[in-house]
Tab-separated table of C-alpha atoms in Angstrom:
chain	number	residue	atom	x	y	z
A	1	MET	CA	0.000	0.000	0.000
A	2	GLN	CA	1.334	3.430	-0.947
A	3	THR	CA	1.115	5.989	1.837
A	4	HIS	CA	1.662	9.673	2.323
A	5	ILE	CA	2.052	10.969	5.858
A	6	ALA	CA	0.924	14.541	6.471
A	7	PRO	CA	3.656	16.934	7.693
A	8	ARG	CA	2.055	17.311	11.143
A	9	PHE	CA	2.563	13.580	11.821
A	10	GLN	CA	6.024	13.083	10.351
A	11	ASN	CA	7.940	13.438	13.626
A	12	ASP	CA	5.624	11.145	15.588
A	13	PRO	CA	7.250	7.723	16.218
A	14	SER	CA	3.884	5.976	16.597
A	15	VAL	CA	2.740	7.270	13.185
A	16	THR	CA	6.026	6.133	11.676
A	17	GLU	CA	5.244	2.676	13.076
A	18	ALA	CA	1.702	2.888	11.690
A	19	ASP	CA	3.081	3.835	8.276
A	20	THR	CA	5.241	0.706	8.233
A	21	ILE	CA	2.203	-1.422	9.053
A	22	LEU	CA	0.076	0.307	6.424
A	23	ARG	CA	2.692	-0.370	3.754
A	24	SER	CA	2.540	-4.106	4.494
A	25	CYS	CA	-1.135	-4.295	3.462
A	26	VAL	CA	-1.745	-5.497	-0.130
A	27	HIS	CA	-5.509	-4.794	-0.279
A	28	CYS	CA	-6.326	-8.495	-0.772
A	29	GLY	CA	-9.452	-8.459	1.390
A	30	PHE	CA	-8.960	-11.926	2.879
A	31	CYS	CA	-9.493	-10.284	6.272
A	32	THR	CA	-13.115	-9.407	5.499
A	33	ALA	CA	-14.005	-13.095	5.318
A	34	THR	CA	-13.103	-13.614	8.989
A	35	CYS	CA	-14.196	-10.259	10.442
A	36	PRO	CA	-17.222	-10.721	12.746
A	37	THR	CA	-18.511	-7.156	12.409
A	38	TYR	CA	-18.227	-7.171	8.620
A	39	GLN	CA	-20.218	-10.393	8.491
A	40	ILE	CA	-23.015	-8.801	10.521
A	41	LEU	CA	-23.042	-5.281	9.072
A	42	GLY	CA	-21.790	-5.880	5.523
A	43	ASP	CA	-20.123	-2.460	5.410
A	44	GLU	CA	-16.569	-2.249	4.067
A	45	LEU	CA	-15.769	0.330	6.740
A	46	ASP	CA	-16.758	-2.190	9.409
A	47	GLY	CA	-14.091	-4.622	8.254
A	48	PRO	CA	-10.306	-4.488	8.648
A	49	ARG	CA	-9.578	-3.313	5.105
A	50	GLY	CA	-12.008	-0.415	5.402
A	51	ARG	CA	-10.699	0.593	8.806
A	52	ILE	CA	-7.146	0.466	7.468
A	53	TYR	CA	-8.179	2.933	4.750
A	54	LEU	CA	-9.775	5.237	7.329
A	55	ILE	CA	-6.542	5.297	9.330
A	56	LYS	CA	-4.425	5.718	6.188
A	57	GLU	CA	-6.473	8.699	5.008
A	58	PHE	CA	-6.375	10.324	8.442
A	59	PHE	CA	-2.581	10.133	8.649
A	60	ALA	CA	-2.441	11.495	5.097
A	61	GLY	CA	-4.206	14.635	6.335
A	62	ALA	CA	-7.923	13.908	5.808
A	63	PRO	CA	-10.139	15.256	8.609
A	64	ALA	CA	-11.515	12.683	11.045
A	65	THR	CA	-15.126	12.772	12.185
A	66	GLU	CA	-17.388	10.959	14.621
A	67	HIS	CA	-18.214	8.731	11.657
A	68	THR	CA	-14.559	7.653	11.460
A	69	LEU	CA	-14.365	6.918	15.179
A	70	LYS	CA	-17.646	4.987	15.082
A	71	HIS	CA	-16.270	2.449	12.615
A	72	LEU	CA	-13.027	2.056	14.575
A	73	ASP	CA	-14.974	1.622	17.831
A	74	ARG	CA	-16.993	-1.189	16.291
A	75	CYS	CA	-13.799	-3.221	15.881
A	76	LEU	CA	-13.564	-6.019	18.470
A	77	THR	CA	-9.766	-6.194	18.110
A	78	CYS	CA	-10.345	-9.948	17.967
A	79	ARG	CA	-7.359	-10.256	15.592
A	80	ALA	CA	-8.987	-12.943	13.460
A	81	CYS	CA	-7.885	-10.799	10.517
A	82	GLU	CA	-4.257	-11.178	11.612
A	83	THR	CA	-4.570	-14.968	11.621
A	84	THR	CA	-5.995	-14.808	8.095
A	85	CYS	CA	-3.719	-12.137	6.598
A	86	PRO	CA	-1.139	-13.589	4.167
A	87	SER	CA	0.993	-10.432	4.458
A	88	GLY	CA	1.329	-10.410	8.233
A	89	VAL	CA	-0.309	-7.010	8.711
A	90	ARG	CA	-0.238	-6.086	12.410
A	91	TYR	CA	-3.770	-4.764	12.350
A	92	ALA	CA	-4.358	-4.656	16.122
A	93	ARG	CA	-1.348	-2.418	16.671
A	94	LEU	CA	-2.383	-0.200	13.750
A	95	ALA	CA	-5.905	0.127	15.142
A	96	GLU	CA	-4.502	0.983	18.579
A	97	ILE	CA	-2.391	3.809	17.130
A	98	GLY	CA	-5.144	5.047	14.840
A	99	ARG	CA	-7.838	5.100	17.522
A	100	ALA	CA	-5.630	7.020	19.938
A	101	HIS	CA	-4.860	9.777	17.413
A	102	ILE	CA	-8.373	10.010	15.990
A	103	GLU	CA	-10.025	10.068	19.429
A	104	ALA	CA	-7.667	12.866	20.483
A	105	GLU	CA	-8.740	14.905	17.431
A	106	VAL	CA	-12.463	14.117	17.319
A	107	GLY	CA	-13.220	13.824	21.038
A	108	ARG	CA	-16.193	12.065	22.547
A	109	PRO	CA	-19.516	13.213	24.028
A	110	ALA	CA	-19.423	13.801	27.785
A	111	LEU	CA	-21.471	10.681	28.569
A	112	GLU	CA	-19.142	8.468	26.552
A	113	ARG	CA	-16.101	9.941	28.275
A	114	LEU	CA	-17.707	9.344	31.667
A	115	LYS	CA	-18.555	5.734	30.814
A	116	ARG	CA	-14.972	4.997	29.822
A	117	ARG	CA	-13.589	6.770	32.877
A	118	LEU	CA	-15.832	4.730	35.170
A	119	LEU	CA	-14.771	1.484	33.526
A	120	ARG	CA	-11.118	2.370	34.103
A	121	ALA	CA	-11.820	3.451	37.677
A	122	ILE	CA	-13.741	0.321	38.698
A	123	VAL	CA	-12.997	-2.812	36.683
A	124	PRO	CA	-9.214	-3.015	37.242
A	125	HIS	CA	-9.733	-2.756	41.024
A	126	PRO	CA	-11.167	-6.013	42.461
A	127	GLU	CA	-12.625	-4.506	45.640
A	128	ARG	CA	-14.380	-1.714	43.753
A	129	PHE	CA	-15.610	-4.173	41.160
A	130	ARG	CA	-16.884	-6.539	43.858
A	131	LEU	CA	-18.796	-3.693	45.507
A	132	LEU	CA	-20.373	-2.703	42.196
A	133	VAL	CA	-21.521	-6.266	41.543
A	134	GLN	CA	-22.935	-6.524	45.054
A	135	LEU	CA	-24.869	-3.281	44.573
A	136	GLY	CA	-26.162	-4.462	41.215
A	137	ASP	CA	-27.250	-7.777	42.700
A	138	ALA	CA	-29.076	-5.999	45.540
A	139	CYS	CA	-30.904	-3.775	43.048
A	140	LYS	CA	-31.974	-6.608	40.729
A	141	PRO	CA	-35.584	-6.703	42.024
A	142	LEU	CA	-35.944	-3.028	41.080
A	143	LEU	CA	-34.538	-3.354	37.578
A	144	PRO	CA	-36.384	-4.201	34.340
A	145	GLU	CA	-36.061	-7.910	33.589
A	146	ALA	CA	-33.900	-7.356	30.501
A	147	LEU	CA	-31.426	-5.263	32.511
A	148	ALA	CA	-31.524	-7.509	35.574
A	149	ARG	CA	-30.414	-10.494	33.465
A	150	LYS	CA	-27.239	-8.617	32.568
A	151	VAL	CA	-26.169	-8.162	36.197
A	152	PRO	CA	-23.761	-10.989	37.090
A	153	ALA	CA	-24.061	-12.775	40.404
A	154	LEU	CA	-21.064	-13.217	42.666
A	155	PRO	CA	-20.066	-16.866	43.094
A	156	ARG	CA	-21.174	-18.496	46.313
A	157	PRO	CA	-18.362	-18.944	48.831
A	158	ARG	CA	-17.042	-22.496	48.911
A	159	PRO	CA	-15.660	-24.253	51.988
A	160	ALA	CA	-11.910	-23.798	52.213
A	161	ALA	CA	-10.038	-26.877	51.083
A	162	PRO	CA	-7.615	-28.424	53.569
A	163	GLN	CA	-4.100	-27.180	52.976
A	164	ALA	CA	-1.596	-29.755	51.833
A	165	THR	CA	2.030	-29.466	52.861
A	166	VAL	CA	4.278	-30.105	49.891
A	167	SER	CA	8.018	-29.666	49.863
A	168	THR	CA	9.169	-28.318	46.515
A	169	THR	CA	11.701	-25.935	45.056
A	170	ARG	CA	9.767	-25.570	41.793
A	171	ARG	CA	7.637	-22.449	41.583
A	172	VAL	CA	5.642	-20.448	39.078
A	173	ILE	CA	3.979	-17.055	39.279
A	174	ALA	CA	0.252	-16.678	38.631
A	175	LEU	CA	-1.773	-13.547	37.936
A	176	ALA	CA	-5.018	-13.522	39.912
A	177	GLY	CA	-6.648	-11.038	37.563
A	178	CYS	CA	-9.214	-8.317	38.205
A	179	VAL	CA	-12.604	-9.665	37.166
A	180	GLN	CA	-11.470	-13.294	37.412
A	181	SER	CA	-10.407	-12.968	41.053
A	182	VAL	CA	-13.879	-11.658	41.917
A	183	MET	CA	-16.217	-13.550	39.599
A	184	THR	CA	-14.475	-16.877	38.976
A	185	PRO	CA	-11.971	-17.531	41.785
A	186	ALA	CA	-12.340	-21.276	41.160
A	187	THR	CA	-10.154	-20.844	38.084
A	188	GLY	CA	-7.094	-19.885	40.111
A	189	ALA	CA	-7.793	-22.625	42.635
A	190	ALA	CA	-8.027	-25.193	39.844
A	191	LEU	CA	-4.698	-24.092	38.401
A	192	ALA	CA	-3.054	-24.487	41.807
A	193	GLN	CA	-4.573	-27.975	42.199
A	194	ILE	CA	-3.244	-29.133	38.848
A	195	LEU	CA	0.199	-27.667	39.467
A	196	GLY	CA	0.252	-29.342	42.856
A	197	THR	CA	0.130	-32.747	41.206
A	198	LEU	CA	3.330	-31.782	39.393
A	199	GLY	CA	5.028	-30.622	42.582
A	200	VAL	CA	4.968	-26.974	41.542
A	201	ALA	CA	4.097	-24.185	43.981
A	202	VAL	CA	2.243	-21.051	42.929
A	203	ASP	CA	3.166	-17.520	43.979
A	204	VAL	CA	0.405	-14.916	43.619
A	205	PRO	CA	1.905	-11.636	44.855
A	206	ALA	CA	-0.748	-9.344	46.274
A	207	SER	CA	0.976	-6.255	44.863
A	208	ALA	CA	0.353	-7.439	41.289
A	209	GLY	CA	-2.916	-6.305	39.751
A	210	CYS	CA	-4.542	-5.408	36.459
A	211	CYS	CA	-2.517	-6.452	33.416
A	212	GLY	CA	-3.177	-3.068	31.773
A	213	ALA	CA	-5.231	-4.316	28.833
A	214	LEU	CA	-8.438	-2.484	29.734
A	215	SER	CA	-6.707	0.902	30.007
A	216	LEU	CA	-4.708	0.284	26.836
A	217	HIS	CA	-7.814	-0.565	24.810
A	218	LEU	CA	-9.529	2.566	26.128
A	219	ASN	CA	-6.602	4.723	24.945
A	220	ALA	CA	-5.265	5.427	28.454
A	221	HIS	CA	-1.764	4.336	27.466
A	222	SER	CA	0.171	5.949	30.319
A	223	GLU	CA	-2.167	4.350	32.849
A	224	ALA	CA	-1.764	0.972	31.148
A	225	HIS	CA	2.023	1.271	31.297
A	226	ASP	CA	1.838	2.085	35.009
A	227	TYR	CA	-0.104	-1.148	35.609
A	228	MET	CA	2.535	-3.050	33.662
A	229	ARG	CA	5.375	-1.542	35.692
A	230	ARG	CA	3.597	-2.395	38.940
A	231	ASN	CA	3.272	-6.029	37.901
A	232	ILE	CA	6.884	-6.212	36.815
A	233	ASP	CA	7.972	-4.816	40.190
A	234	ALA	CA	5.805	-7.411	41.973
A	235	TRP	CA	7.146	-10.313	39.909
A	236	TRP	CA	10.777	-9.345	39.571
A	237	PRO	CA	12.025	-10.696	42.945
A	238	LEU	CA	10.239	-13.997	42.250
A	239	ILE	CA	11.809	-14.186	38.797
A	240	GLY	CA	15.189	-13.592	40.399
A	241	ALA	CA	14.444	-16.421	42.835
A	242	GLY	CA	13.938	-18.852	39.952
A	243	ALA	CA	10.238	-18.786	38.970
A	244	GLU	CA	9.851	-21.060	35.950
A	245	ALA	CA	7.021	-19.180	34.269
A	246	ILE	CA	4.301	-16.583	34.662
A	247	LEU	CA	1.013	-18.419	34.121
A	248	VAL	CA	-1.975	-16.263	33.200
A	249	SER	CA	-5.216	-18.229	33.175
A	250	ALA	CA	-7.327	-15.432	31.632
A	251	SER	CA	-6.213	-15.562	28.008
A	252	GLY	CA	-7.032	-11.881	27.437
A	253	CYS	CA	-4.631	-10.904	30.211
A	254	GLY	CA	-2.117	-13.457	28.976
A	255	SER	CA	-1.974	-11.922	25.525
A	256	MET	CA	-1.328	-8.539	27.157
A	257	VAL	CA	1.475	-9.771	29.437
A	258	LYS	CA	3.157	-11.416	26.449
A	259	GLU	CA	3.303	-7.958	24.848
A	260	TYR	CA	4.891	-6.139	27.815
A	261	GLY	CA	8.256	-6.143	26.071
A	262	GLU	CA	6.876	-4.284	23.075
A	263	ALA	CA	4.739	-1.926	25.154
A	264	LEU	CA	7.663	-0.794	27.324
A	265	GLN	CA	10.463	-1.093	24.785
A	266	ASN	CA	11.217	2.633	24.982
A	267	ASP	CA	11.260	2.769	28.789
A	268	PRO	CA	14.943	2.818	29.801
A	269	ASP	CA	14.183	1.541	33.302
A	270	TYR	CA	11.798	-1.258	32.361
A	271	ALA	CA	12.507	-2.321	28.768
A	272	GLU	CA	14.819	-5.193	29.697
A	273	LYS	CA	12.647	-6.381	32.573
A	274	ALA	CA	9.507	-6.184	30.438
A	275	ALA	CA	11.113	-8.306	27.738
A	276	ARG	CA	12.056	-10.909	30.358
A	277	VAL	CA	8.516	-10.958	31.766
A	278	ALA	CA	7.034	-11.336	28.279
A	279	ALA	CA	9.374	-14.251	27.593
A	280	LEU	CA	8.253	-16.015	30.791
A	281	ALA	CA	4.522	-15.449	30.228
A	282	ARG	CA	2.569	-18.579	29.330
A	283	ASP	CA	-1.016	-19.621	28.984
A	284	PRO	CA	-1.516	-22.604	31.322
A	285	SER	CA	-2.482	-24.762	28.356
A	286	GLU	CA	0.878	-24.412	26.590
A	287	TRP	CA	2.817	-24.939	29.829
A	288	LEU	CA	0.763	-27.932	30.977
A	289	LEU	CA	0.675	-29.543	27.540
A	290	GLU	CA	4.442	-30.030	27.738
A	291	ARG	CA	3.857	-31.978	30.972
A	292	ALA	CA	0.519	-33.600	30.121
A	293	GLY	CA	1.842	-37.117	30.621
A	294	GLU	CA	2.671	-36.318	34.252
A	295	ILE	CA	-0.812	-35.078	35.221
A	296	PRO	CA	-2.650	-37.854	37.115
A	297	PHE	CA	-6.043	-37.775	35.415
A	298	VAL	CA	-8.461	-40.509	36.464
A	299	ALA	CA	-9.643	-42.446	33.424
A	300	ALA	CA	-13.390	-41.898	32.984
A	301	ASP	CA	-15.992	-40.717	30.495
A	302	ARG	CA	-16.812	-37.244	31.801
A	303	GLY	CA	-19.392	-36.227	29.213
A	304	THR	CA	-19.435	-33.801	26.308
A	305	VAL	CA	-17.868	-30.361	26.209
A	306	ALA	CA	-18.048	-27.637	23.563
A	307	PHE	CA	-14.879	-25.572	23.718
A	308	HIS	CA	-14.973	-21.898	22.835
A	309	ALA	CA	-11.463	-20.740	21.994
A	310	PRO	CA	-11.228	-17.045	22.956
A	311	CYS	CA	-9.810	-14.718	20.323
A	312	SER	CA	-7.052	-13.778	22.748
A	313	LEU	CA	-5.985	-17.428	22.844
A	314	GLN	CA	-6.260	-18.473	19.192
A	315	HIS	CA	-5.548	-15.197	17.389
A	316	ALA	CA	-3.473	-13.055	19.763
A	317	GLN	CA	-1.413	-15.846	21.356
A	318	ARG	CA	-1.723	-18.151	18.333
A	319	LEU	CA	-2.437	-21.166	20.546
A	320	GLN	CA	-4.769	-23.712	18.980
A	321	GLY	CA	-5.630	-27.250	19.978
A	322	GLY	CA	-3.792	-27.374	23.298
A	323	VAL	CA	-6.797	-26.949	25.571
A	324	GLU	CA	-8.747	-29.465	23.529
A	325	MET	CA	-5.966	-32.051	23.908
A	326	LEU	CA	-5.842	-31.555	27.683
A	327	LEU	CA	-9.623	-31.860	27.994
A	328	GLN	CA	-9.571	-35.080	25.983
A	329	ARG	CA	-6.793	-36.487	28.160
A	330	ALA	CA	-8.957	-35.649	31.173
A	331	GLY	CA	-11.796	-37.762	29.762
A	332	TYR	CA	-14.080	-35.234	28.090
A	333	ARG	CA	-15.580	-35.736	24.648
A	334	LEU	CA	-15.428	-32.578	22.513
A	335	THR	CA	-18.292	-31.588	20.261
A	336	ARG	CA	-18.082	-29.909	16.873
A	337	VAL	CA	-18.129	-26.102	16.967
A	338	ARG	CA	-19.073	-24.286	13.777
A	339	ASP	CA	-17.075	-21.146	12.915
A	340	GLY	CA	-14.799	-21.609	15.902
A	341	HIS	CA	-12.585	-18.736	14.711
A	342	LEU	CA	-15.294	-16.112	15.290
A	343	CYS	CA	-15.510	-13.882	18.368
A	344	CYS	CA	-18.222	-14.354	20.999
A	345	GLY	CA	-18.665	-10.577	21.342
A	346	SER	CA	-17.227	-10.137	24.826
A	347	ALA	CA	-13.907	-8.521	23.814
A	348	GLY	CA	-13.114	-6.826	27.122
A	349	THR	CA	-15.320	-3.759	27.496
A	350	TYR	CA	-16.915	-4.236	24.054
A	351	SER	CA	-19.981	-5.931	25.543
A	352	ILE	CA	-20.621	-2.750	27.545
A	353	LEU	CA	-19.687	-0.157	24.933
A	354	GLN	CA	-21.223	-1.942	21.907
A	355	PRO	CA	-24.076	-3.947	23.488
A	356	VAL	CA	-26.177	-4.523	20.354
A	357	LEU	CA	-23.387	-5.981	18.230
A	358	SER	CA	-22.013	-7.849	21.219
A	359	GLN	CA	-25.314	-9.585	21.896
A	360	GLN	CA	-25.719	-10.561	18.242
A	361	LEU	CA	-22.267	-12.145	18.257
A	362	ARG	CA	-22.956	-13.899	21.547
A	363	ASN	CA	-26.182	-15.415	20.280
A	364	GLN	CA	-24.496	-16.628	17.091
A	365	LYS	CA	-21.662	-18.154	19.090
A	366	LEU	CA	-24.011	-19.911	21.528
A	367	GLU	CA	-25.987	-21.371	18.636
A	368	ALA	CA	-22.760	-22.744	17.160
A	369	LEU	CA	-21.544	-24.105	20.498
A	370	GLN	CA	-24.793	-25.868	21.336
A	371	ILE	CA	-25.435	-27.642	18.019
A	372	GLU	CA	-24.678	-31.020	19.615
A	373	GLN	CA	-26.216	-30.158	23.003
A	374	PRO	CA	-23.054	-30.459	25.115
A	375	ASP	CA	-23.184	-31.044	28.850
A	376	CYS	CA	-20.956	-28.028	29.359
A	377	ILE	CA	-19.305	-25.171	27.482
A	378	ALA	CA	-15.652	-24.544	28.302
A	379	THR	CA	-13.544	-21.494	27.568
A	380	ALA	CA	-10.229	-19.929	28.571
A	381	ASN	CA	-11.108	-16.331	29.413
A	382	VAL	CA	-13.290	-14.916	32.172
A	383	GLY	CA	-14.866	-12.289	29.897
A	384	CYS	CA	-16.013	-14.921	27.420
A	385	GLN	CA	-17.177	-17.144	30.271
A	386	MET	CA	-19.422	-14.492	31.810
A	387	HIS	CA	-20.663	-13.195	28.455
A	388	LEU	CA	-21.673	-16.623	27.168
A	389	GLN	CA	-23.225	-17.620	30.485
A	390	SER	CA	-25.438	-14.516	30.391
A	391	GLY	CA	-27.264	-15.989	27.389
A	392	SER	CA	-27.176	-19.717	28.105
A	393	GLU	CA	-28.682	-22.245	30.507
A	394	THR	CA	-25.804	-24.618	29.716
A	395	PRO	CA	-23.008	-24.223	32.293
A	396	VAL	CA	-20.037	-22.238	30.991
A	397	ARG	CA	-16.796	-22.962	32.830
A	398	HIS	CA	-13.077	-22.418	32.568
A	399	TRP	CA	-11.320	-25.470	31.158
A	400	LEU	CA	-8.948	-25.553	34.158
A	401	GLU	CA	-11.881	-26.315	36.469
A	402	LEU	CA	-12.876	-29.275	34.334
A	403	CYS	CA	-9.335	-30.639	34.300
A	404	ALA	CA	-8.990	-30.206	38.067
A	405	GLU	CA	-12.146	-32.267	38.595
A	406	ALA	CA	-10.563	-35.121	36.648
A	407	LEU	CA	-7.523	-35.378	38.931
A	408	ALA	CA	-6.778	-38.292	41.195
A	409	PRO	CA	-8.087	-37.424	44.702
A	410	ALA	CA	-4.602	-37.073	46.186
A	411	GLY	CA	-3.798	-34.350	43.706
A	412	ARG	CA	-6.800	-32.170	44.290
A	413	VAL	CA	-5.493	-29.867	46.978
A	414	PHE	CA	-2.439	-27.650	46.833
A	415	PRO	CA	-2.008	-24.277	48.494
A	416	SER	CA	-1.589	-21.078	46.546
A	417	ILE	CA	1.412	-19.582	48.279
A	418	GLN	CA	1.126	-15.893	49.085
A	419	PRO	CA	4.039	-13.701	50.138
């Protein structure tokens, strides 16, 4: 693609990066075939190729409008287009740069700015998020039925498992996560149980928090980088002490942590540390798959499972088939899932900021997942889990929980070690 960068952008390093990405696009249009929003809306500007042209024209000097920002906002950043693209166009990074510049020029209505500010002020903070959910749950009887169904319920407290004493020098770091630590704490417990069977202890430093993805996707880049630095500071002593990996069981957060090196590459104090953290980051599926033969699953037929592969797992991290193999080893029978490459519509804050499109995508995904009437739907990201569950009577669970339930009894309890 030929480009021309307007003089006012020519000394901006991020626009120089965007220009390089733009030049890698060959206009082939393969991306439109896998773009969820293009399939629904049928508008070229609601597909990757059209959005690339909008960004290209803006950096060439064309004025941006609310119309431009609307089409960029409709993008899920699911990155299915990147998996499809034969030219290796880094669309997600281009969209991130383009949105930031266009939003700064166009601005947003006051209500939209407030909504985004509230999301950044509440969701990355587990205690604030927990309080909001509790308030929403208390107000359910007063809400219209359609709105009340959207309010998630906090999980019921479970009896504390007896703590096993295991002597081991092998350790990994785990990220508890923001929403996951509040809404699906069983995921972290399941990871610790599985690792316990391998004689691996889990460190979950309390000073680590949000991965930074939410702020980054809402164009609060400095705030996102601060979250990243805080996590690096929390993990660095443990890395120095020999932690084997950083396991992130929410695939959306995992894809973010794997990009810390790129995000902080120009930070003289953190660039090297960020690259080291990114190199250690793993989705539990890729780390456990290398050790699958050591996990003591009890042989049994555990029923049928439809697996929804989150976009952050299959497109951002490029991990495909690993979770399915582990579930099969644990005794589950996997059902067919039509159009498994398509997004479920959760996409971080997308389900809140683009509710109509998000619900359409969710309903399509649930129809595809339930073709063979599975006993359970499994996924690898808390956002997908909650989003799908909001429209389905079929239980939606994290795949780690299912694998933990298939362990030999002696391997079911292992403490998560806190500092």
